[in-house]
mmCIF file with all atom_site columns, C-alpha atoms in Angstrom:
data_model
loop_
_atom_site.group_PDB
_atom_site.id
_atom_site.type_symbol
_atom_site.label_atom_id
_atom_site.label_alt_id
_atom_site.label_comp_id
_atom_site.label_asym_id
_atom_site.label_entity_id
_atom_site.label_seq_id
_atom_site.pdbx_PDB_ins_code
_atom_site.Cartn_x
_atom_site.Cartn_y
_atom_site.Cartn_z
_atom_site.occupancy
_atom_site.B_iso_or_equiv
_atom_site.pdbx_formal_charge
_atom_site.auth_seq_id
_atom_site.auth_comp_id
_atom_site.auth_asym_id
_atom_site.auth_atom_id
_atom_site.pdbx_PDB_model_num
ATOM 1   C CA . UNK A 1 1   ? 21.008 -85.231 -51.225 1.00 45.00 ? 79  UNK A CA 1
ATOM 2   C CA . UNK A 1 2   ? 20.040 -84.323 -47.836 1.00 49.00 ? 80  UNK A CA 1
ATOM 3   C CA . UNK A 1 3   ? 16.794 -82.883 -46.539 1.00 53.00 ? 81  UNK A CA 1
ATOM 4   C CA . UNK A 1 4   ? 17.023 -80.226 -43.791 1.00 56.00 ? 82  UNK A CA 1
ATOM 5   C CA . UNK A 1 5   ? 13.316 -80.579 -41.778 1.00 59.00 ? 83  UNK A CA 1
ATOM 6   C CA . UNK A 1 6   ? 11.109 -77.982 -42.816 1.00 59.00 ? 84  UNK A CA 1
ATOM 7   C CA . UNK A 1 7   ? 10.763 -74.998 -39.707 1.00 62.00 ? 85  UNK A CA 1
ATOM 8   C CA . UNK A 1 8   ? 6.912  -74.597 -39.018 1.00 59.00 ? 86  UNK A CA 1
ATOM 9   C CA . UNK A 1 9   ? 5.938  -71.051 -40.756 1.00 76.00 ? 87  UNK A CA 1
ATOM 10  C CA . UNK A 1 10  ? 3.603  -70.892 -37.236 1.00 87.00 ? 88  UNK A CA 1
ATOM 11  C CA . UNK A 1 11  ? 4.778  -72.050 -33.564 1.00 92.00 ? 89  UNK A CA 1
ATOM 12  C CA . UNK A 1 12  ? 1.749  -72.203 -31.125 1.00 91.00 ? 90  UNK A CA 1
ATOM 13  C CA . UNK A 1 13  ? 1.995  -73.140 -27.281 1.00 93.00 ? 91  UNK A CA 1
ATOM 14  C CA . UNK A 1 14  ? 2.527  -76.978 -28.119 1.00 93.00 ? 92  UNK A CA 1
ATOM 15  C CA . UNK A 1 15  ? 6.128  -76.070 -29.570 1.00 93.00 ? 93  UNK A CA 1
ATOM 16  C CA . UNK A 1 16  ? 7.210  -74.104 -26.259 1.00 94.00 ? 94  UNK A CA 1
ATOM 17  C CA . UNK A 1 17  ? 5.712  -76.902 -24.033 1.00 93.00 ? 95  UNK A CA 1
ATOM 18  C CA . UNK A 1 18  ? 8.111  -79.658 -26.329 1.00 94.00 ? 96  UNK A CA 1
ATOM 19  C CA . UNK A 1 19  ? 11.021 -77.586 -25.795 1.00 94.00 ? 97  UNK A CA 1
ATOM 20  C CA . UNK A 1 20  ? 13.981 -79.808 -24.654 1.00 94.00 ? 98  UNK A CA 1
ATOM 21  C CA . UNK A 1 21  ? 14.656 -79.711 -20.694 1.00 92.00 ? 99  UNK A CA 1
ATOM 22  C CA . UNK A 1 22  ? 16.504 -76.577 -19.582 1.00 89.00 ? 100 UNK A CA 1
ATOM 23  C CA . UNK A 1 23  ? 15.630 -74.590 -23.046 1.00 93.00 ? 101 UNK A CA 1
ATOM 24  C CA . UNK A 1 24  ? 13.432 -71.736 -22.754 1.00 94.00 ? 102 UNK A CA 1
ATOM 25  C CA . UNK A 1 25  ? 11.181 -69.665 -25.526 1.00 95.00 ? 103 UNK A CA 1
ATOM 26  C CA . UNK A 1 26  ? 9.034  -66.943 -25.848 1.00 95.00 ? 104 UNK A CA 1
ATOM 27  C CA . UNK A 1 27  ? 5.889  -66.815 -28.576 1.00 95.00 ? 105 UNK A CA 1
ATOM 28  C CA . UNK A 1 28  ? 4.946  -63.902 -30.070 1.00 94.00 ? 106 UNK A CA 1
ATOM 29  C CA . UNK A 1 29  ? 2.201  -63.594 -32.880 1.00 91.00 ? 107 UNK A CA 1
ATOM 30  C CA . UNK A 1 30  ? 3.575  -67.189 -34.072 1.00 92.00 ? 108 UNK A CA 1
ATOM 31  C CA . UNK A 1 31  ? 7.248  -66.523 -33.989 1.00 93.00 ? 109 UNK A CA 1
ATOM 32  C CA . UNK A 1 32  ? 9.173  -68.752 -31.572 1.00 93.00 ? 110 UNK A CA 1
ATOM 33  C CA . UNK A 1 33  ? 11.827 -66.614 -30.002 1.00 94.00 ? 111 UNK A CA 1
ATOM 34  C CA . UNK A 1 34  ? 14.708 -68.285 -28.100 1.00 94.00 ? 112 UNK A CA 1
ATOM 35  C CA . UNK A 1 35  ? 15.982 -67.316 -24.878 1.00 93.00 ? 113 UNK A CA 1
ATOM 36  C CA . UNK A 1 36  ? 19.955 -67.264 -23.563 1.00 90.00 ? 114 UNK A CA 1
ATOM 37  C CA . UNK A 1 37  ? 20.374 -67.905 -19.955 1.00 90.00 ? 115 UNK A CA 1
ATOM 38  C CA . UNK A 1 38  ? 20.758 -64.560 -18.401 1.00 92.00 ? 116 UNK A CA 1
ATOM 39  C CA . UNK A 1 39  ? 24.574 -63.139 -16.912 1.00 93.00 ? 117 UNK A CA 1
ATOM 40  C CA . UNK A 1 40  ? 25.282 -62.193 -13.502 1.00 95.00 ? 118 UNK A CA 1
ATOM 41  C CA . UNK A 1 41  ? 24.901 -58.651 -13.923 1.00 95.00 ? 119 UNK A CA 1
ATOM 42  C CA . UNK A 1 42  ? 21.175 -59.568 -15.186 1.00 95.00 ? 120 UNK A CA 1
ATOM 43  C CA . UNK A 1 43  ? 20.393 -61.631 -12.365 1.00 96.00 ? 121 UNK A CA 1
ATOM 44  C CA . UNK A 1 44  ? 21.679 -59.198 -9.294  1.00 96.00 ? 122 UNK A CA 1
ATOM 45  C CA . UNK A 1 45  ? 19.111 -56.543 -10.982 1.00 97.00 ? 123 UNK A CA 1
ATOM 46  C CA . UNK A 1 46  ? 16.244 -58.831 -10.969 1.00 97.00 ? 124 UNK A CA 1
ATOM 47  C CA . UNK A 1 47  ? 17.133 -60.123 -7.774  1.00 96.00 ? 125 UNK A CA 1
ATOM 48  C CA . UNK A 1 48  ? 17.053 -56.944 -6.240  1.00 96.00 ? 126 UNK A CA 1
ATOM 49  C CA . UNK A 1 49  ? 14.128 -55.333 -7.709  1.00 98.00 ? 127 UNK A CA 1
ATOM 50  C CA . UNK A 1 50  ? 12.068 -57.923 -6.840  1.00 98.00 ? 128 UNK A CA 1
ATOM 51  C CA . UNK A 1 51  ? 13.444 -58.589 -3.195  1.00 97.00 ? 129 UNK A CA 1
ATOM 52  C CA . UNK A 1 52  ? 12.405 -54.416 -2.968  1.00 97.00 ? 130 UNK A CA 1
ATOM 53  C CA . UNK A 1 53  ? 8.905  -54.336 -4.464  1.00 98.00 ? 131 UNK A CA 1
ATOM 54  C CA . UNK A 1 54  ? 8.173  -57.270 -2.826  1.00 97.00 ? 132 UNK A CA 1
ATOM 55  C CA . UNK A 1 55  ? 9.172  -56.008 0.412   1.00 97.00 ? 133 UNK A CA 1
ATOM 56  C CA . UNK A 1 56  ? 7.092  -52.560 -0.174  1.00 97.00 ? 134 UNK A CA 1
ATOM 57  C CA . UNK A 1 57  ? 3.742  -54.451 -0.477  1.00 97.00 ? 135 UNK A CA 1
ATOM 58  C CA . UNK A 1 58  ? 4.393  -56.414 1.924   1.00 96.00 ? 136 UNK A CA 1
ATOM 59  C CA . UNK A 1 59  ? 5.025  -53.550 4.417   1.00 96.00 ? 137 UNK A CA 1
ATOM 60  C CA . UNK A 1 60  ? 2.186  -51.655 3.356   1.00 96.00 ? 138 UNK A CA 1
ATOM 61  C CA . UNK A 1 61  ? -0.226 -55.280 3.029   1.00 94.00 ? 139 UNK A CA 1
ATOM 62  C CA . UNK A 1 62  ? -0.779 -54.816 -0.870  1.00 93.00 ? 140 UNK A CA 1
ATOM 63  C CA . UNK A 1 63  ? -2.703 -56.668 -2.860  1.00 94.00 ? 141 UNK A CA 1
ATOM 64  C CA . UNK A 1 64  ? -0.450 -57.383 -5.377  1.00 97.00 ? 142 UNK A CA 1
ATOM 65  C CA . UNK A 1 65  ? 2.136  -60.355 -6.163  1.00 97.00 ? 143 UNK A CA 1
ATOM 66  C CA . UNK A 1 66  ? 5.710  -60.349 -8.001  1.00 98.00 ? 144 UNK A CA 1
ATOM 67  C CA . UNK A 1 67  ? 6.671  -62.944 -9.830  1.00 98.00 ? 145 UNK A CA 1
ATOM 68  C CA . UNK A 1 68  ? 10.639 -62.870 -11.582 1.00 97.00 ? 146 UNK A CA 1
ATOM 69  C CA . UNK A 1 69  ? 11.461 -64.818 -14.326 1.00 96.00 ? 147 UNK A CA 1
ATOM 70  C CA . UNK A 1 70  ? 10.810 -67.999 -15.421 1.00 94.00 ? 148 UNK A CA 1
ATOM 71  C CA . UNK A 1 71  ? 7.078  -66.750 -14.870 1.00 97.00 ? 149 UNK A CA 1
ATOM 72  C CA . UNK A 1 72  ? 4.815  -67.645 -17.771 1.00 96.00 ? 150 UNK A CA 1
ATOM 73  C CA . UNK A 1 73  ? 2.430  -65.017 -18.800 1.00 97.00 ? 151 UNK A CA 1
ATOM 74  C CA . UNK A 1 74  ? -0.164 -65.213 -21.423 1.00 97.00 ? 152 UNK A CA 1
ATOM 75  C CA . UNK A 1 75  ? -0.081 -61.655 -22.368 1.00 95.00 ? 153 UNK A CA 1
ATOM 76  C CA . UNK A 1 76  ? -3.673 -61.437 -24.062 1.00 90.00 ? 154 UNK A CA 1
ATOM 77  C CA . UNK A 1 77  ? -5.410 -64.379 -21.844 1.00 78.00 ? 155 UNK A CA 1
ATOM 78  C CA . UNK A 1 78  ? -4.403 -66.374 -25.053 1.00 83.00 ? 156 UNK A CA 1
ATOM 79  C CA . UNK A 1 79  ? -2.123 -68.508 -26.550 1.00 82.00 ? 157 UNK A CA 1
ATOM 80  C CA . UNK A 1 80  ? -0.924 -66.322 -29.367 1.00 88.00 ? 158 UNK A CA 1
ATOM 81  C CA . UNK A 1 81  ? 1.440  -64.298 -26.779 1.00 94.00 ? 159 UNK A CA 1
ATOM 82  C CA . UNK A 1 82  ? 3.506  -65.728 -24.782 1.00 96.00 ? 160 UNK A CA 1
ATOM 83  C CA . UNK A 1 83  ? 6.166  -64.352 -22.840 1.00 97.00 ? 161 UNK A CA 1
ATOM 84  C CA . UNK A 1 84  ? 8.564  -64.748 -19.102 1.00 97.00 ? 162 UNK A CA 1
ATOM 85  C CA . UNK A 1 85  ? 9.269  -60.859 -18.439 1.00 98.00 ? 163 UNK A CA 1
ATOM 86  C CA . UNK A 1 86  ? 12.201 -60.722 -15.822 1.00 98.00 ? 164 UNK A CA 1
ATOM 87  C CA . UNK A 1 87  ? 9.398  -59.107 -13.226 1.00 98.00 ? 165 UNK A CA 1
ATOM 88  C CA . UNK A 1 88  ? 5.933  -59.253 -13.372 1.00 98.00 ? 166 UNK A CA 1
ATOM 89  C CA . UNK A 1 89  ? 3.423  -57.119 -11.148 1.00 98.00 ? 167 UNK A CA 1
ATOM 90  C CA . UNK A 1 90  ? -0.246 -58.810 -11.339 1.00 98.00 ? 168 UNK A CA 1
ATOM 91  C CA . UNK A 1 91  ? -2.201 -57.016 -8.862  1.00 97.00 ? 169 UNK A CA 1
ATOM 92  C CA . UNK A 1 92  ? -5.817 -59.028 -10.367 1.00 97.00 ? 170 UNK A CA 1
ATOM 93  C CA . UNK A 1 93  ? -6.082 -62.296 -8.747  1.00 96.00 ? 171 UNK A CA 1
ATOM 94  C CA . UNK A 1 94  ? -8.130 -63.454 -11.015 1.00 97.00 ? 172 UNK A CA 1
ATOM 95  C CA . UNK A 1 95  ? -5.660 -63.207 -13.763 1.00 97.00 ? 173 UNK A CA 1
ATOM 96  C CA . UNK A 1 96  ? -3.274 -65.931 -11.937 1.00 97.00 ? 174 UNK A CA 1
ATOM 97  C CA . UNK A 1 97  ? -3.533 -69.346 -12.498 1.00 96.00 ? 175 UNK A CA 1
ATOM 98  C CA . UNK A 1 98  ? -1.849 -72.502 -12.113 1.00 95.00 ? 176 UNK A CA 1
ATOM 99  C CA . UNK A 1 99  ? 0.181  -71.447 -14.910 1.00 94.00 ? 177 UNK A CA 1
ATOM 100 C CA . UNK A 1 100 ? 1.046  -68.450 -14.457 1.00 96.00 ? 178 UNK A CA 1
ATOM 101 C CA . UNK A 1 101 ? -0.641 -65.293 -15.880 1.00 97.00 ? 179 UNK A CA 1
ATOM 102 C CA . UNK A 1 102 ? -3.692 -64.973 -17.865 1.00 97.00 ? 180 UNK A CA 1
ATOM 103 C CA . UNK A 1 103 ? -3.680 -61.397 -19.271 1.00 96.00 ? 181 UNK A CA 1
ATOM 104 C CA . UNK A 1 104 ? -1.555 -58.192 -18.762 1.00 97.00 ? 182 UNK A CA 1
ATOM 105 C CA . UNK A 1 105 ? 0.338  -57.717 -16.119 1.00 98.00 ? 183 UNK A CA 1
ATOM 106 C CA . UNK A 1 106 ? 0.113  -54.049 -14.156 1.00 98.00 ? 184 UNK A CA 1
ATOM 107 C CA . UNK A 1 107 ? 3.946  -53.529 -14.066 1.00 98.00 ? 185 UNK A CA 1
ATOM 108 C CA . UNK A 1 108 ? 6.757  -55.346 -16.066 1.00 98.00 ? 186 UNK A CA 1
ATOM 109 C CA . UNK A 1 109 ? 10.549 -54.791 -15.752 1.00 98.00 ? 187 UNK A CA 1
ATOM 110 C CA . UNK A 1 110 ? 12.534 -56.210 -18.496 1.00 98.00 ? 188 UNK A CA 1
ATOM 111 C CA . UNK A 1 111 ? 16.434 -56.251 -17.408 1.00 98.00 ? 189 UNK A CA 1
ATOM 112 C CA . UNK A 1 112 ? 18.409 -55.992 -20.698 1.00 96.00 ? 190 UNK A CA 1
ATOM 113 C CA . UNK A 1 113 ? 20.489 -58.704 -21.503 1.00 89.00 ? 191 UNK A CA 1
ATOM 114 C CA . UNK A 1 114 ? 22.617 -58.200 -24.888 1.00 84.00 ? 192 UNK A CA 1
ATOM 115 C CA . UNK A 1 115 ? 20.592 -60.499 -27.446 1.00 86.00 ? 193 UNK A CA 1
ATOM 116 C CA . UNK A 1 116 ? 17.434 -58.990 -25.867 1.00 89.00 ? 194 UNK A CA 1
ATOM 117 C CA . UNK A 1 117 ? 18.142 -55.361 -26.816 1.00 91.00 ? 195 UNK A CA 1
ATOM 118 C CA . UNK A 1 118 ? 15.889 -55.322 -29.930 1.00 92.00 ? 196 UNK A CA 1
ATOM 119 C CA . UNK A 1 119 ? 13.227 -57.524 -28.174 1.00 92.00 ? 197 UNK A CA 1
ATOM 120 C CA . UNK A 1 120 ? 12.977 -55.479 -24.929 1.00 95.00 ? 198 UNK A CA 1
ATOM 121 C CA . UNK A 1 121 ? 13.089 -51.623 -26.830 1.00 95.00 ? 199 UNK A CA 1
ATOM 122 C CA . UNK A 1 122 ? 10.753 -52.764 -29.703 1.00 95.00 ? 200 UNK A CA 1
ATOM 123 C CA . UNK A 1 123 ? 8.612  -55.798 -29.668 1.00 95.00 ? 201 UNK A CA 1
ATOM 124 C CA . UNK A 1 124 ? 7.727  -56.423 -25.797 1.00 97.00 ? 202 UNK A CA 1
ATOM 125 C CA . UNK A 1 125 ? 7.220  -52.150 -25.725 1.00 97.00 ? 203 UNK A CA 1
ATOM 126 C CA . UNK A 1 126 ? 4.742  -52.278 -28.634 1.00 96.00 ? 204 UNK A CA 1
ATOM 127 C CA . UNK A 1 127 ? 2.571  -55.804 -27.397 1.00 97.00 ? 205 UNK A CA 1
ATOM 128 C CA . UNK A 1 128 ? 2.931  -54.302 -23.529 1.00 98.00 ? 206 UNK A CA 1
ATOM 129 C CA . UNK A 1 129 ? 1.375  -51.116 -24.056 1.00 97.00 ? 207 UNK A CA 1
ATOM 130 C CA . UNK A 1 130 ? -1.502 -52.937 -26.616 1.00 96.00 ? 208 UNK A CA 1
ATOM 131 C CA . UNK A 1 131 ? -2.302 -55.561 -23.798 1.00 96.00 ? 209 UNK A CA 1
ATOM 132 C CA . UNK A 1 132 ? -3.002 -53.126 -21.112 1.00 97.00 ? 210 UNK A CA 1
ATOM 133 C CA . UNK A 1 133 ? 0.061  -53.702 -19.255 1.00 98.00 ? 211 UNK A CA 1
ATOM 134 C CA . UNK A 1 134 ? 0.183  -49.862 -16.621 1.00 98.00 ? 212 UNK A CA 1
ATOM 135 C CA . UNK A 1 135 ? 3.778  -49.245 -16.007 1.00 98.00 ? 213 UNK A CA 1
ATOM 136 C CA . UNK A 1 136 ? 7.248  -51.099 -18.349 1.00 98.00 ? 214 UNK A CA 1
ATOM 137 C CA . UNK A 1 137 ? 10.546 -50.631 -17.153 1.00 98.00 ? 215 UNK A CA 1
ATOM 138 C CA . UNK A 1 138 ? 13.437 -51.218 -19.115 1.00 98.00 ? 216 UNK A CA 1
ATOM 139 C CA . UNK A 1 139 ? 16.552 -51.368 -17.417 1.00 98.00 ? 217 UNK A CA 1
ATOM 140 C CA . UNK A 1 140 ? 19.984 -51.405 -19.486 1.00 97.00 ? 218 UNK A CA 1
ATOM 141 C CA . UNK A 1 141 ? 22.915 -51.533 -16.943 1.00 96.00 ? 219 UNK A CA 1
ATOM 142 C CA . UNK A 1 142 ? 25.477 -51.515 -20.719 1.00 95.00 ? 220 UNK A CA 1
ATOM 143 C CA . UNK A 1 143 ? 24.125 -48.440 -21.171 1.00 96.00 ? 221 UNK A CA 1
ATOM 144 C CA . UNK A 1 144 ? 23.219 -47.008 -17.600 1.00 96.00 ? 222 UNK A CA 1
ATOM 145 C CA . UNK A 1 145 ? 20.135 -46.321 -18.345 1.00 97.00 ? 223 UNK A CA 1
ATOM 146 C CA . UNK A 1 146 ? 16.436 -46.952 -17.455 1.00 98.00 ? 224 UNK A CA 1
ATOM 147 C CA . UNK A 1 147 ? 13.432 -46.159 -19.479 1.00 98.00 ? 225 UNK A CA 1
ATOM 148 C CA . UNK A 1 148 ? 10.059 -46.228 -17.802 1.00 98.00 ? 226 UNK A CA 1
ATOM 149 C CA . UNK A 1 149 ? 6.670  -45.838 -19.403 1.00 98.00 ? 227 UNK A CA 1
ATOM 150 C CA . UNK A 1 150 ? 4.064  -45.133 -17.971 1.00 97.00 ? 228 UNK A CA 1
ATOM 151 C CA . UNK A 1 151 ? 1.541  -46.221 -20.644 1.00 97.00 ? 229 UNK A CA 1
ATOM 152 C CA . UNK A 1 152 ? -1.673 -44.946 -18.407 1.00 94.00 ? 230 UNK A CA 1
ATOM 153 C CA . UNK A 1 153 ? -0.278 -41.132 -18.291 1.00 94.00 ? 231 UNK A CA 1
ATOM 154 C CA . UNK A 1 154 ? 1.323  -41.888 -21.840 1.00 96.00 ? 232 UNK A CA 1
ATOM 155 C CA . UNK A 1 155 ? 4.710  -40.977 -20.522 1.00 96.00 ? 233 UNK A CA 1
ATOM 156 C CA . UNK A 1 156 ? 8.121  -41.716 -20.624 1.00 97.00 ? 234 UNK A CA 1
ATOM 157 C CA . UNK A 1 157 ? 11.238 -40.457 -18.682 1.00 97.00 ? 235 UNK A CA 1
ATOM 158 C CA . UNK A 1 158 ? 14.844 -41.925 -18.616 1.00 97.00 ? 236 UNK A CA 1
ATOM 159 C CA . UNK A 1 159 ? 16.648 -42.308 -15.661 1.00 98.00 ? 237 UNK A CA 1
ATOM 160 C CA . UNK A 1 160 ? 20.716 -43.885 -14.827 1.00 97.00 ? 238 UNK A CA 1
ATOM 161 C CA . UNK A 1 161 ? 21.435 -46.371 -12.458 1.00 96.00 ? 239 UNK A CA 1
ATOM 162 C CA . UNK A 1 162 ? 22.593 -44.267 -9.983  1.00 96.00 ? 240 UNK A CA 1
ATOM 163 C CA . UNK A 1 163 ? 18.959 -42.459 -9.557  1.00 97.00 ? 241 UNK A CA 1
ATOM 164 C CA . UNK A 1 164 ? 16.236 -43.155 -7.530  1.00 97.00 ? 242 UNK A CA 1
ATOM 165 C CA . UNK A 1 165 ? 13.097 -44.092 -9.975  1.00 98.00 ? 243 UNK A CA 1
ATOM 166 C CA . UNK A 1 166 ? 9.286  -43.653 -9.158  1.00 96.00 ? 244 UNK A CA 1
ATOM 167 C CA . UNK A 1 167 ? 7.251  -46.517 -9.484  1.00 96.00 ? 245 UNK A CA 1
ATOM 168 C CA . UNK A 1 168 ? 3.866  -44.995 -10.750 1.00 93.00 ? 246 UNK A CA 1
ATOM 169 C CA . UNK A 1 169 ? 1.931  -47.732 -9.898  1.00 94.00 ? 247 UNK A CA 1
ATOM 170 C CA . UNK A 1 170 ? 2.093  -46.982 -6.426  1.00 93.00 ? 248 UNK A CA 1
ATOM 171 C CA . UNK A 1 171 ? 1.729  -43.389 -4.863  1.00 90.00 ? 249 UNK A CA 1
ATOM 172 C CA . UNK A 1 172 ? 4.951  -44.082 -2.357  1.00 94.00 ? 250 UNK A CA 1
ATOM 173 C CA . UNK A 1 173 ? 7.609  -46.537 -3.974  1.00 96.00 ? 251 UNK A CA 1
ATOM 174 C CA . UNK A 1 174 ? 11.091 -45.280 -5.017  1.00 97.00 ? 252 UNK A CA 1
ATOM 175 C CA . UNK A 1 175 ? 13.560 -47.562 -5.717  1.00 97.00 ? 253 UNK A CA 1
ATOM 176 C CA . UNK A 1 176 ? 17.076 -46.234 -5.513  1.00 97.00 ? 254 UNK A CA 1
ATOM 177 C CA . UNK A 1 177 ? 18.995 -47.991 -7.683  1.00 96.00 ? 255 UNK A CA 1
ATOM 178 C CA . UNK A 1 178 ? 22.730 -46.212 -6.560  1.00 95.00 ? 256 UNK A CA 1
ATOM 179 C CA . UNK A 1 179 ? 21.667 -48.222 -3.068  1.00 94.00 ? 257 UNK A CA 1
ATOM 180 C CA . UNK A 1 180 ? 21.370 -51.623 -4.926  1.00 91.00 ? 258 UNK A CA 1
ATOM 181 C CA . UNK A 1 181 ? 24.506 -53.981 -4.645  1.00 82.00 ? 259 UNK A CA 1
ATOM 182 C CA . UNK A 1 182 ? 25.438 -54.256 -7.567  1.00 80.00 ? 260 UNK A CA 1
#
């Protein structure tokens, strides 16, 4: 008779940090949530959002930092959340450390990937809003859409990829996604 190895009914930090080289996990409330490497499609997005909103504070000398994925952010300045949205927007210094982010970011942009659907529309929306996190962007390029709240206006509006979206975090950024090359 064989014994399969008992799962642990609680994963803490210690289980993501022994993850095997190359294998990557988010922890949420004690549940250990693997991640599958992201397509192409995912990967343009992120690219190019970032490359933009990086480029708009840096034109107009903000004070805030992006940081794409793998970024590690402790969503509650603990260990009982952790989580590597595609785009993170810390505009607190003080919440950066060596590694990575302690607290809520201002603005995250999760880039839907197909096993991240129910993660990304559900989970991550209900923890982001209850850390603090401003603004959360979920972009879906299966289903051409792109769902922003803005949790400090308690608002959300859907837009498609081929519309130019507000970022409410700033007074002046639109990103125009039909201008991306996707």
């Amino acid at each position: 008779m064989s014994l399969a190895a008992k799962q642990p009914e609680y994963y803490t930090m210690d289980d993501i940090n022994n993850l095997p080289e190359g294998k990557r996990a988010e922890l949420i409330d004690g549940e250990l949530y693997m991640m599958a490497a992201p397509g192409m499609m995912h990967q343009r997005i992120l690219m190019e959002l970032a490359f933009r909103i990086r480029d708009y504070i840096g034109k107009n000398n903000g004070d805030c930092e992006v940081f794409p994925a793998p970024f590690a952010v402790f969503l509650n300045a603990d260990d009982r959340i952790y989580v590597e949205p595609d785009i993170s927007v810390i505009c607190d210094k003080e919440k950066l450390t060596g590694e990575g982010c302690k607290g809520a970011p201002d603005w995250i942009i999760e880039v839907v990937s197909p096993t991240s659907r129910p993660m990304d529309y559900n989970k991550k929306l209900f923890k982001y809003r209850t850390a603090g996190v401003r603004e959360y962007w979920i972009v879906d390029y299966e289903r051409d859409l792109i769902m922003v709240y803005d949790f400090e206006h308690d608002e959300m509006t859907d837009f498609t990829l081929k519309e130019k979206v507000k970022a409410g975090i700033y007074e002046d950024l639109e990103i125009d996604f039909s201008q991306m090359n996707l």
